[in-house]
Amino acid sequence: MTSFRASKLEERLLPELQRSTLLEPVLSVKRLRLGLAADAFSIMPSPPCPSTVDWAVKHLQQCGALDVRETLTPLGWHLARLPVHPAAGKLLLLATLFGCLDRAASVAAVWSFKDPFQLVIGKEKEVDAAKRSLTLGEPSDHVAISEAILQWEQCRSWKEKRAFAYEHFLSNSTLELLADMKRQLGNNLKQMGFLASGDVRSNWENRNANNLSLFKALVAASLYPNIASVKWMNTNMANPNKSARISVFTPEEGRTSLHPSSVMAPPKHNKGSGPRVNFCTNVGANWLVYWLKQRSTNLFLFDVTLIYTLPLLFFGEFIFSDVEHDNPEECFLSTKTIKVRCKRETADLLCKLRTLLDFVLASKVTSTQNSNHHSEFEEEVINAVTKLITAEDERADYLDHDFSESDTSDGDSHRKF
């Protein structure tokens, strides 16, 4: 760096509390029973910004770790005990109960460490193609990440693992560390009573291992409230001159962009001559969840998964409101600042099933008994939710949406369900 740039640098880094999101520190404060988060942080030698503390508390309340009085919920108590990001901890707990733990543990390890994919200058097209080949046709970076780790683990010899990593532009050393982290996460779940053996590959905890619709729903549940709405364009696959693409709108900032490393970002290699690349074979999902939002040359979303509506209604906030014209047959279901128009009869059924699901999840998280001891009632509720989410994601009957870009300019969009 230049001497001018060096002269502008701070003498030392800011304390970590002043440059982190504070999600894990807030959970630690609550576990230690130190009172309100703002009061506990204010007496520290280098306190963080109050607005950051408020954001962290609100985020944990929205994801179900804290109640309105800033008290740890049963879910929050277990998240505080896991040495990972709250989203990673929530994904592990939900995947243990719903039966897709191995794939979920792969993503949780990445969220706790780093992405195994490498950026190779001059080989961007090959890197994109390798990553897209691991999505299994799903609009999800998390499927690609988990599939890379799972396929690498299935390689029998060290030589095969090295060859697989080289072919798919993956860091073999990072994959080794991620595999070790998965074993540690399994041991953590065993100590908490969620796993009998500590093996994330156990049969019962992976009974839905091939249900990618369910896996994407659990990713959405874990990343909530990091959501955005999606508008599809150029979805006519019969026209080879146009590839499908999406516009993304977050409730806070409006229009945003997907980072070029995402499998859902339009391939730059489509420009010019050569065959067009369709980056997704599962067009239509109308919501998006993301791991990170960061501004550089633009405001980018990193590591995204596209989902339909039911995962947000089952695992996100669930608030009823009347429609504008007081239509007795319809109502709004609010998720964050986004409203979904719904028939009241359907809303009542969803509310009942959501109540049963909340009861099952609360009882499982509270009892901390091994997950293979589901009662018949609990299994029926979990299976019903799984079947509905799977049917919706597999396009059993998709109702197209009709909203303009201006609908999301104020962070409030309407969908019909």
Coordinates of C-alpha atoms in Angstrom, one line a residue:
M1 CA 0.0 0.0 0.0
T2 CA 1.0 3.6 -0.5
S3 CA 2.4 5.7 2.4
F4 CA -0.6 8.0 2.0
R5 CA -3.0 5.1 2.5
A6 CA -0.9 3.8 5.5
S7 CA -1.1 7.2 7.1
K8 CA -4.9 7.2 7.0
L9 CA -5.2 3.8 8.7
E10 CA -6.3 3.7 12.3
E11 CA -3.5 2.9 14.8
R12 CA -5.4 -0.2 16.0
L13 CA -8.5 -2.1 15.1
L14 CA -11.8 -1.3 16.9
P15 CA -12.8 -3.7 19.7
E16 CA -14.7 -6.7 18.3
L17 CA -17.9 -5.7 20.0
Q18 CA -17.9 -2.5 18.0
R19 CA -17.5 -4.3 14.6
S20 CA -19.8 -7.3 15.0
T21 CA -23.5 -7.9 14.6
L22 CA -23.7 -8.8 18.4
L23 CA -26.1 -11.7 17.8
E24 CA -24.0 -14.2 19.7
P25 CA -22.9 -11.7 22.4
V26 CA -26.5 -10.8 23.1
L27 CA -27.3 -14.5 23.5
S28 CA -24.4 -14.8 25.9
V29 CA -25.6 -11.9 27.9
K30 CA -29.0 -13.4 28.2
R31 CA -27.6 -16.8 29.2
L32 CA -25.6 -15.2 32.0
R33 CA -28.8 -13.4 33.1
L34 CA -27.2 -9.9 33.0
G35 CA -30.4 -8.1 32.4
L36 CA -31.4 -6.0 29.3
A37 CA -28.8 -6.2 26.5
A38 CA -28.5 -2.4 26.2
D39 CA -27.7 -2.0 30.0
A40 CA -25.2 -4.9 30.0
F41 CA -23.2 -3.5 27.0
S42 CA -23.3 0.1 28.3
I43 CA -21.1 -0.8 31.3
M44 CA -18.4 -2.4 29.2
P45 CA -15.1 -0.5 28.6
S46 CA -15.7 -0.1 24.9
P47 CA -19.5 -0.4 24.5
P48 CA -21.0 -1.0 21.0
C49 CA -23.3 1.4 19.3
P50 CA -26.8 1.3 20.9
S51 CA -28.4 1.0 17.5
T52 CA -26.4 -2.1 16.8
V53 CA -27.6 -3.6 20.1
D54 CA -31.2 -2.7 19.3
W55 CA -30.9 -4.3 15.9
A56 CA -29.5 -7.5 17.4
V57 CA -32.2 -7.8 20.0
K58 CA -34.9 -7.2 17.4
H59 CA -33.4 -9.7 15.0
L60 CA -33.3 -12.4 17.7
Q61 CA -36.9 -11.6 18.6
Q62 CA -37.9 -12.1 15.0
C63 CA -36.1 -15.4 14.7
G64 CA -37.7 -16.7 17.9
A65 CA -34.7 -16.6 20.2
L66 CA -36.0 -13.8 22.5
D67 CA -39.5 -12.9 23.5
V68 CA -40.9 -9.3 23.7
R69 CA -39.4 -8.9 27.2
E70 CA -35.9 -9.9 26.0
T71 CA -36.1 -13.2 27.8
L72 CA -34.6 -16.3 26.2
T73 CA -37.2 -18.7 24.7
P74 CA -36.5 -22.4 24.8
L75 CA -35.1 -22.1 21.3
G76 CA -32.9 -19.2 22.3
W77 CA -31.6 -21.1 25.3
H78 CA -30.3 -23.9 23.0
L79 CA -29.0 -21.4 20.5
A80 CA -27.0 -19.7 23.3
R81 CA -25.5 -23.1 24.1
L82 CA -24.3 -23.8 20.6
P83 CA -20.9 -22.3 19.6
V84 CA -22.2 -21.1 16.3
H85 CA -24.1 -18.2 14.7
P86 CA -27.8 -18.3 15.7
A87 CA -28.9 -19.0 12.2
A88 CA -26.6 -22.0 12.0
G89 CA -27.8 -23.3 15.4
K90 CA -31.4 -22.9 14.4
L91 CA -30.8 -24.8 11.1
L92 CA -29.1 -27.7 13.1
L93 CA -32.0 -28.0 15.5
L94 CA -34.7 -27.8 12.9
A95 CA -32.9 -30.3 10.6
T96 CA -32.5 -32.7 13.5
L97 CA -36.2 -32.7 14.0
F98 CA -37.3 -32.8 10.4
G99 CA -34.7 -35.3 9.2
C100 CA -32.1 -33.7 6.9
L101 CA -29.3 -33.1 9.3
D102 CA -26.2 -34.1 7.2
R103 CA -26.9 -31.5 4.5
A104 CA -27.9 -28.9 7.1
A105 CA -24.7 -29.5 9.1
S106 CA -22.7 -28.9 6.0
V107 CA -24.3 -25.4 5.6
A108 CA -24.0 -24.7 9.3
A109 CA -20.3 -25.4 9.2
V110 CA -19.8 -23.1 6.2
W111 CA -21.7 -20.3 8.0
S112 CA -19.4 -20.8 11.0
F113 CA -16.2 -20.9 8.9
K114 CA -16.2 -20.0 5.2
D115 CA -17.3 -21.1 1.7
P116 CA -15.1 -23.9 0.2
F117 CA -15.5 -22.5 -3.4
Q118 CA -12.4 -20.7 -4.7
L119 CA -12.3 -17.7 -7.1
V120 CA -9.8 -18.5 -9.9
I121 CA -8.9 -15.4 -12.0
G122 CA -9.3 -16.2 -15.6
K123 CA -11.5 -19.2 -15.0
E124 CA -14.7 -17.5 -13.9
K125 CA -16.8 -19.2 -16.4
E126 CA -15.6 -22.7 -15.4
V127 CA -16.1 -21.8 -11.7
D128 CA -19.7 -20.7 -12.4
A129 CA -20.4 -23.9 -14.3
A130 CA -18.9 -26.1 -11.6
K131 CA -21.0 -24.5 -8.9
R132 CA -24.2 -24.6 -10.9
S133 CA -23.6 -28.3 -11.6
L134 CA -23.9 -28.9 -7.9
T135 CA -27.3 -27.1 -7.4
L136 CA -29.3 -30.2 -8.6
G137 CA -31.5 -27.8 -10.6
E138 CA -32.5 -25.9 -7.5
P139 CA -32.4 -22.0 -7.2
S140 CA -30.1 -22.2 -4.1
D141 CA -26.5 -21.4 -3.3
H142 CA -27.0 -23.5 -0.1
V143 CA -27.9 -26.6 -2.0
A144 CA -24.7 -26.1 -4.1
I145 CA -22.6 -25.6 -1.0
S146 CA -24.0 -28.6 0.8
E147 CA -23.8 -30.9 -2.2
A148 CA -20.2 -30.0 -2.7
I149 CA -19.3 -31.1 0.8
L150 CA -21.5 -34.2 0.7
Q151 CA -20.0 -35.4 -2.6
W152 CA -16.5 -34.7 -1.4
E153 CA -17.2 -36.7 1.8
Q154 CA -18.5 -39.6 -0.3
C155 CA -15.1 -39.9 -2.1
R156 CA -13.4 -43.0 -0.8
S157 CA -9.7 -42.1 -1.0
W158 CA -7.6 -39.1 -0.3
K159 CA -6.7 -39.0 -4.0
E160 CA -10.3 -39.0 -5.1
K161 CA -11.1 -36.2 -2.7
R162 CA -8.2 -34.1 -4.1
A163 CA -9.4 -34.8 -7.6
F164 CA -13.0 -33.8 -6.9
A165 CA -11.9 -30.6 -5.2
Y166 CA -9.7 -29.7 -8.1
E167 CA -12.4 -30.4 -10.7
H168 CA -15.0 -28.3 -8.9
F169 CA -12.6 -25.4 -7.9
L170 CA -12.9 -26.2 -4.2
S171 CA -10.3 -25.8 -1.4
N172 CA -9.5 -29.3 -0.2
S173 CA -8.0 -28.0 3.1
T174 CA -11.2 -26.0 3.7
L175 CA -13.3 -29.1 3.1
E176 CA -11.3 -31.0 5.6
L177 CA -11.8 -28.4 8.2
L178 CA -15.6 -28.2 7.4
A179 CA -15.9 -32.0 7.7
D180 CA -14.2 -31.8 11.1
M181 CA -16.5 -29.0 12.2
K182 CA -19.5 -31.2 11.2
R183 CA -18.2 -33.9 13.6
Q184 CA -17.9 -31.3 16.4
L185 CA -21.4 -30.0 15.7
G186 CA -22.7 -33.6 16.0
N187 CA -21.0 -33.9 19.4
N188 CA -22.6 -30.6 20.5
L189 CA -26.0 -31.9 19.6
K190 CA -25.4 -35.1 21.4
Q191 CA -24.4 -33.2 24.6
M192 CA -27.6 -31.2 24.3
G193 CA -29.7 -34.4 24.0
F194 CA -30.7 -33.9 20.4
L195 CA -28.7 -36.7 19.0
A196 CA -28.2 -40.2 20.4
S197 CA -24.9 -41.0 18.8
G198 CA -23.4 -37.7 17.8
D199 CA -23.3 -38.8 14.2
V200 CA -24.9 -36.2 11.8
R201 CA -25.3 -39.0 9.2
S202 CA -27.5 -41.2 11.4
N203 CA -30.5 -42.7 9.6
W204 CA -33.4 -41.2 11.5
E205 CA -32.0 -37.7 11.5
N206 CA -31.6 -38.0 7.7
R207 CA -34.9 -39.7 6.8
N208 CA -35.7 -36.7 4.5
A209 CA -32.2 -36.3 3.2
N210 CA -33.4 -36.2 -0.5
N211 CA -36.2 -33.7 0.1
L212 CA -34.6 -30.5 -1.1
S213 CA -37.9 -28.7 -0.8
L214 CA -37.8 -29.3 2.9
F215 CA -34.2 -28.4 3.2
K216 CA -34.7 -25.1 1.5
A217 CA -37.6 -24.3 3.8
L218 CA -35.5 -25.0 6.8
V219 CA -32.7 -22.7 5.4
A220 CA -35.4 -20.0 5.0
A221 CA -36.6 -20.6 8.6
S222 CA -33.0 -20.2 9.9
L223 CA -32.2 -17.1 7.9
Y224 CA -35.4 -15.3 8.7
P225 CA -35.8 -12.3 8.8
N226 CA -33.2 -12.0 6.0
I227 CA -35.9 -12.1 3.3
A228 CA -36.5 -10.3 0.0
S229 CA -39.2 -10.5 -2.7
V230 CA -38.5 -11.7 -6.2
K231 CA -39.9 -10.7 -9.6
W232 CA -39.2 -13.1 -12.5
M233 CA -38.5 -11.9 -16.1
N234 CA -37.8 -13.7 -19.4
T235 CA -39.3 -16.9 -18.0
N236 CA -40.3 -18.2 -21.5
M237 CA -37.8 -21.0 -21.8
A238 CA -38.9 -21.6 -25.4
N239 CA -37.0 -18.5 -26.4
P240 CA -33.3 -19.4 -26.6
N241 CA -32.2 -15.8 -27.0
K242 CA -33.4 -14.8 -23.5
S243 CA -32.5 -16.5 -20.2
A244 CA -34.6 -16.1 -17.1
R245 CA -33.5 -13.5 -14.6
I246 CA -34.9 -12.0 -11.4
S247 CA -35.2 -8.6 -9.8
V248 CA -34.8 -8.6 -6.0
F249 CA -36.3 -6.2 -3.5
T250 CA -35.6 -6.1 0.2
P251 CA -38.1 -4.4 2.6
E252 CA -35.4 -2.1 3.9
E253 CA -33.6 -0.9 0.8
G254 CA -35.8 -1.7 -2.2
R255 CA -34.1 -3.0 -5.3
T256 CA -30.8 -4.9 -4.5
S257 CA -28.5 -7.1 -6.5
L258 CA -27.3 -10.6 -6.2
H259 CA -23.5 -11.0 -5.8
P260 CA -22.0 -12.4 -9.1
S261 CA -20.8 -15.5 -7.2
S262 CA -24.4 -16.6 -6.6
V263 CA -25.8 -19.3 -8.8
M264 CA -28.9 -17.1 -9.2
A265 CA -26.9 -14.1 -10.6
P266 CA -27.3 -13.8 -14.4
P267 CA -24.2 -15.3 -16.0
K268 CA -22.0 -12.7 -17.6
H269 CA -20.9 -15.3 -20.0
N270 CA -24.2 -15.1 -21.9
K271 CA -23.0 -11.9 -23.5
G272 CA -21.8 -12.2 -27.0
S273 CA -21.7 -15.4 -29.1
G274 CA -22.2 -18.9 -27.9
P275 CA -25.1 -20.8 -26.3
R276 CA -27.2 -19.1 -23.7
V277 CA -27.0 -20.4 -20.1
N278 CA -30.2 -20.9 -18.1
F279 CA -29.1 -20.4 -14.6
C280 CA -32.2 -22.1 -13.0
T281 CA -34.4 -25.0 -14.1
N282 CA -36.9 -24.3 -11.3
V283 CA -38.5 -20.9 -12.2
G284 CA -41.2 -19.3 -10.2
A285 CA -40.2 -19.1 -6.5
N286 CA -41.4 -15.7 -5.2
W287 CA -39.3 -15.1 -2.1
L288 CA -35.6 -15.1 -1.4
V289 CA -33.6 -15.6 1.8
Y290 CA -29.9 -14.6 2.1
W291 CA -27.0 -15.1 4.4
L292 CA -25.3 -11.7 4.1
K293 CA -26.1 -8.2 2.8
Q294 CA -23.0 -6.1 2.0
R295 CA -22.3 -2.9 0.1
S296 CA -19.2 -2.6 -2.1
T297 CA -19.7 -1.3 -5.7
N298 CA -23.4 -2.0 -5.1
L299 CA -25.6 -3.5 -2.4
F300 CA -25.2 -7.2 -2.8
L301 CA -26.9 -10.3 -1.3
F302 CA -24.6 -13.3 -0.7
D303 CA -25.6 -17.0 -0.6
V304 CA -29.2 -17.0 -1.4
T305 CA -32.0 -19.5 -1.7
L306 CA -35.3 -19.0 -3.5
I307 CA -38.5 -20.3 -1.8
Y308 CA -42.3 -20.2 -2.1
T309 CA -44.6 -18.7 0.5
L310 CA -45.4 -21.6 2.9
P311 CA -42.0 -21.8 4.6
L312 CA -42.3 -18.2 5.7
L313 CA -45.8 -18.7 7.0
F314 CA -44.8 -21.8 8.9
F315 CA -41.6 -20.5 10.3
G316 CA -41.7 -16.7 10.2
E317 CA -43.9 -14.1 11.8
F318 CA -47.6 -14.7 11.4
I319 CA -49.9 -11.7 11.7
F320 CA -53.5 -11.4 10.5
S321 CA -54.9 -8.1 9.1
D322 CA -58.0 -7.2 7.0
V323 CA -57.8 -6.2 3.4
E324 CA -58.3 -2.6 2.4
H325 CA -61.9 -2.9 1.2
D326 CA -63.0 -5.0 4.2
N327 CA -63.6 -8.2 2.1
P328 CA -65.0 -10.8 4.5
E329 CA -63.6 -13.6 2.4
E330 CA -60.0 -12.5 2.2
C331 CA -57.3 -11.3 4.6
F332 CA -53.6 -10.5 4.8
L333 CA -51.0 -12.6 6.4
S334 CA -48.0 -10.4 7.2
T335 CA -44.4 -11.6 7.1
K336 CA -42.1 -8.9 8.3
T337 CA -43.3 -5.9 6.1
I338 CA -44.5 -8.0 3.3
K339 CA -48.2 -8.9 3.0
V340 CA -49.7 -12.1 1.4
R341 CA -53.4 -11.9 0.4
C342 CA -55.1 -15.1 1.4
K343 CA -58.7 -16.6 1.6
R344 CA -59.8 -16.5 5.2
E345 CA -60.7 -20.2 5.1
T346 CA -57.2 -21.0 4.0
A347 CA -55.7 -18.6 6.6
D348 CA -57.7 -20.4 9.4
L349 CA -56.3 -23.8 8.3
L350 CA -52.8 -22.4 8.1
C351 CA -53.2 -20.8 11.5
K352 CA -54.3 -24.1 13.1
L353 CA -51.5 -26.0 11.5
R354 CA -49.0 -23.3 12.5
T355 CA -50.2 -23.5 16.1
L356 CA -49.8 -27.3 16.1
L357 CA -46.3 -27.0 14.6
D358 CA -45.3 -24.3 17.2
F359 CA -46.5 -26.6 19.9
V360 CA -44.5 -29.6 18.6
L361 CA -41.3 -27.5 18.1
A362 CA -41.6 -26.0 21.6
S363 CA -42.1 -29.4 23.2
K364 CA -39.2 -30.9 21.4
V365 CA -36.8 -28.0 22.1
T366 CA -38.0 -27.9 25.8
S367 CA -37.7 -31.6 26.5
T368 CA -34.3 -32.1 24.7
Q369 CA -35.0 -35.8 24.4
N370 CA -33.5 -37.7 21.5
S371 CA -35.3 -36.7 18.2
N372 CA -36.2 -40.3 17.3
H373 CA -38.8 -40.4 20.1
H374 CA -41.5 -38.5 18.2
S375 CA -45.0 -39.3 19.3
E376 CA -47.5 -40.3 16.7
F377 CA -49.1 -36.8 17.0
E378 CA -45.8 -35.0 16.6
E379 CA -44.9 -37.2 13.6
E380 CA -48.3 -36.4 11.9
V381 CA -47.8 -32.7 12.3
I382 CA -44.2 -32.7 11.0
N383 CA -45.3 -34.9 8.1
A384 CA -48.2 -32.7 7.2
V385 CA -46.0 -29.6 7.1
T386 CA -43.4 -31.4 5.1
K387 CA -45.9 -32.6 2.5
L388 CA -47.4 -29.1 2.1
I389 CA -44.0 -27.4 1.7
T390 CA -42.9 -30.1 -0.8
A391 CA -46.1 -29.9 -2.8
E392 CA -45.8 -26.1 -3.1
D393 CA -42.2 -26.2 -4.1
E394 CA -42.7 -28.9 -6.7
R395 CA -45.3 -26.6 -8.3
A396 CA -48.4 -28.6 -7.6
D397 CA -50.4 -25.5 -8.4
Y398 CA -48.6 -22.1 -8.7
L399 CA -50.6 -18.9 -8.7
D400 CA -48.7 -16.3 -10.6
H401 CA -48.3 -12.9 -9.0
D402 CA -49.0 -9.5 -10.5
F403 CA -47.1 -6.7 -8.8
S404 CA -45.1 -3.9 -10.4
E405 CA -41.6 -2.7 -9.3
S406 CA -43.1 0.3 -7.6
D407 CA -45.0 -2.1 -5.3
T408 CA -41.8 -2.7 -3.5
S409 CA -40.3 0.7 -3.5
D410 CA -41.6 1.3 0.1
G411 CA -40.6 -2.1 1.3
D412 CA -44.2 -3.4 1.3
S413 CA -45.4 -5.8 -1.4
H414 CA -48.6 -7.9 -1.8
R415 CA -48.8 -11.5 -3.0
K416 CA -51.9 -13.6 -3.6
F417 CA -51.9 -17.1 -2.0

